[in-house]
């Protein structure tokens, strides 16, 4: 199962406060453990929302909204994509994670990603073939 691990933004991350050497070192070590175990598929930190955009879809129209965005607790400061056997395993890894926002209260949300089989009969053989082609092409482009 693939899981997206979302590190929620805080007042400091939204203000652009960068992590110190100690946290970078601890996170680097944790990332090395994840990679060595074959768990980490991807991960990155995100710039504050003031550098972002939102696109609102409504009635066939698209409206572009410039950051920053008001509700810090709804924003994401970084993420990982993990490949794990279960949510229990993901939580075990999370228990080993360094505090991503030292000195502040913070949340990390873990959510399973949909897999093709989750879509049932709605994912026709043609759509499944298209998805397989796209994944193969992405892997080719990334040199995987």
Short mmCIF file of C-alpha atoms in Angstrom, two decimals:
data_model
loop_
_atom_site.label_atom_id
_atom_site.label_comp_id
_atom_site.label_asym_id
_atom_site.label_seq_id
_atom_site.Cartn_x
_atom_site.Cartn_y
_atom_site.Cartn_z
CA UNK A 1 0.00 0.00 0.00
CA UNK A 2 1.17 3.49 -0.77
CA UNK A 3 0.65 6.18 1.85
CA UNK A 4 0.97 9.94 1.56
CA UNK A 5 2.45 11.44 4.71
CA UNK A 6 1.61 15.14 4.92
CA UNK A 7 3.48 17.43 7.29
CA UNK A 8 1.06 20.20 8.14
CA UNK A 9 2.21 23.80 7.98
CA UNK A 10 2.69 25.92 11.09
CA UNK A 11 3.00 29.64 11.73
CA UNK A 12 6.79 29.40 11.37
CA UNK A 13 6.78 27.30 8.19
CA UNK A 14 4.29 29.72 6.60
CA UNK A 15 6.57 32.62 7.66
CA UNK A 16 9.40 30.97 5.71
CA UNK A 17 11.43 29.95 8.79
CA UNK A 18 13.86 27.33 7.49
CA UNK A 19 14.84 24.27 9.53
CA UNK A 20 18.13 24.38 11.38
CA UNK A 21 21.11 22.10 10.84
CA UNK A 22 20.07 19.81 13.69
CA UNK A 23 16.64 19.10 12.17
CA UNK A 24 18.08 18.76 8.65
CA UNK A 25 20.58 16.22 9.98
CA UNK A 26 17.92 14.25 11.89
CA UNK A 27 15.53 14.25 8.90
CA UNK A 28 18.36 13.23 6.57
CA UNK A 29 19.14 10.25 8.82
CA UNK A 30 15.45 9.30 8.99
CA UNK A 31 15.14 9.57 5.18
CA UNK A 32 18.20 7.32 4.79
CA UNK A 33 16.49 4.71 7.00
CA UNK A 34 13.29 4.95 4.95
CA UNK A 35 15.19 4.57 1.66
CA UNK A 36 17.31 1.67 2.96
CA UNK A 37 14.12 -0.12 4.05
CA UNK A 38 12.51 0.43 0.63
CA UNK A 39 9.73 2.53 2.20
CA UNK A 40 10.34 6.02 0.79
CA UNK A 41 9.21 6.57 -2.79
CA UNK A 42 9.30 10.39 -2.78
CA UNK A 43 9.38 13.35 -0.44
CA UNK A 44 9.94 17.07 -0.42
CA UNK A 45 9.35 20.23 1.57
CA UNK A 46 7.09 22.93 0.17
CA UNK A 47 7.57 26.68 0.01
CA UNK A 48 5.13 28.77 2.10
CA UNK A 49 1.68 29.31 0.58
CA UNK A 50 2.53 32.94 -0.26
CA UNK A 51 4.45 31.52 -3.22
CA UNK A 52 1.54 29.29 -4.24
CA UNK A 53 -1.61 29.54 -6.29
CA UNK A 54 -4.99 27.85 -6.06
CA UNK A 55 -7.32 27.18 -8.93
CA UNK A 56 -10.99 27.13 -8.01
CA UNK A 57 -13.30 25.13 -10.28
CA UNK A 58 -16.94 26.23 -10.26
CA UNK A 59 -19.60 25.86 -12.92
CA UNK A 60 -17.08 25.27 -15.69
CA UNK A 61 -15.04 28.34 -14.71
CA UNK A 62 -11.55 28.42 -13.28
CA UNK A 63 -10.51 31.17 -10.89
CA UNK A 64 -6.87 31.67 -9.89
CA UNK A 65 -6.27 32.67 -6.29
CA UNK A 66 -2.87 33.93 -5.18
CA UNK A 67 -1.34 32.86 -1.87
CA UNK A 68 -0.89 33.25 1.00
CA UNK A 69 -3.81 31.20 2.22
CA UNK A 70 -5.46 31.94 5.55
CA UNK A 71 -5.92 28.65 7.40
CA UNK A 72 -2.41 27.46 8.30
CA UNK A 73 -3.79 24.25 9.84
CA UNK A 74 -5.16 23.29 6.40
CA UNK A 75 -1.84 23.79 4.59
CA UNK A 76 0.94 21.32 3.90
CA UNK A 77 4.60 22.15 4.50
CA UNK A 78 6.03 18.89 3.13
CA UNK A 79 5.25 15.33 2.22
CA UNK A 80 6.50 11.79 1.72
CA UNK A 81 5.11 8.97 -0.36
CA UNK A 82 5.78 5.67 1.39
CA UNK A 83 5.33 2.07 0.26
CA UNK A 84 4.30 0.03 3.30
CA UNK A 85 2.48 -3.21 4.05
CA UNK A 86 -0.17 -1.51 6.18
CA UNK A 87 -1.19 1.65 7.97
CA UNK A 88 0.18 0.03 11.14
CA UNK A 89 3.63 -0.13 9.53
CA UNK A 90 3.32 3.50 8.40
CA UNK A 91 2.49 4.54 11.95
CA UNK A 92 5.47 2.57 13.28
CA UNK A 93 7.72 4.56 10.93
CA UNK A 94 6.02 7.80 11.96
CA UNK A 95 6.78 7.08 15.62
CA UNK A 96 10.49 7.16 14.67
CA UNK A 97 10.23 10.46 12.77
CA UNK A 98 11.99 13.50 14.20
CA UNK A 99 9.63 16.31 15.26
CA UNK A 100 9.18 18.16 11.94
CA UNK A 101 8.37 21.49 13.62
CA UNK A 102 10.48 21.75 16.78
CA UNK A 103 9.19 24.29 19.27
CA UNK A 104 5.71 24.34 17.74
CA UNK A 105 2.72 22.07 17.95
CA UNK A 106 2.35 20.31 14.63
CA UNK A 107 0.40 17.55 12.91
CA UNK A 108 1.33 14.90 10.39
CA UNK A 109 -1.48 13.24 8.44
CA UNK A 110 -1.14 9.80 6.85
CA UNK A 111 -3.57 8.75 4.11
CA UNK A 112 -3.59 5.76 1.78
CA UNK A 113 -3.38 6.44 -1.93
CA UNK A 114 -5.93 4.84 -4.22
CA UNK A 115 -4.71 1.83 -6.14
CA UNK A 116 -6.25 0.74 -9.45
CA UNK A 117 -8.18 -2.12 -7.85
CA UNK A 118 -9.97 0.38 -5.57
CA UNK A 119 -11.96 1.67 -8.55
CA UNK A 120 -13.66 -1.67 -9.28
CA UNK A 121 -15.65 -2.10 -12.48
CA UNK A 122 -15.59 1.63 -13.22
CA UNK A 123 -11.95 1.23 -14.24
CA UNK A 124 -12.53 -0.47 -17.58
CA UNK A 125 -9.83 -2.55 -19.28
CA UNK A 126 -9.20 0.43 -21.60
CA UNK A 127 -8.76 2.82 -18.67
CA UNK A 128 -6.52 0.30 -16.89
CA UNK A 129 -4.37 0.01 -20.04
CA UNK A 130 -4.17 3.80 -20.28
CA UNK A 131 -3.09 4.02 -16.62
CA UNK A 132 -0.43 1.33 -17.17
CA UNK A 133 0.90 3.20 -20.22
CA UNK A 134 1.09 6.46 -18.30
CA UNK A 135 2.92 4.88 -15.36
CA UNK A 136 5.37 3.19 -17.74
CA UNK A 137 6.01 6.50 -19.52
CA UNK A 138 6.53 8.34 -16.22
CA UNK A 139 9.02 5.73 -15.10
CA UNK A 140 10.83 6.01 -18.44
CA UNK A 141 11.02 9.79 -18.16
CA UNK A 142 12.35 9.53 -14.61
CA UNK A 143 14.93 6.95 -15.60
CA UNK A 144 13.47 4.31 -13.28
#
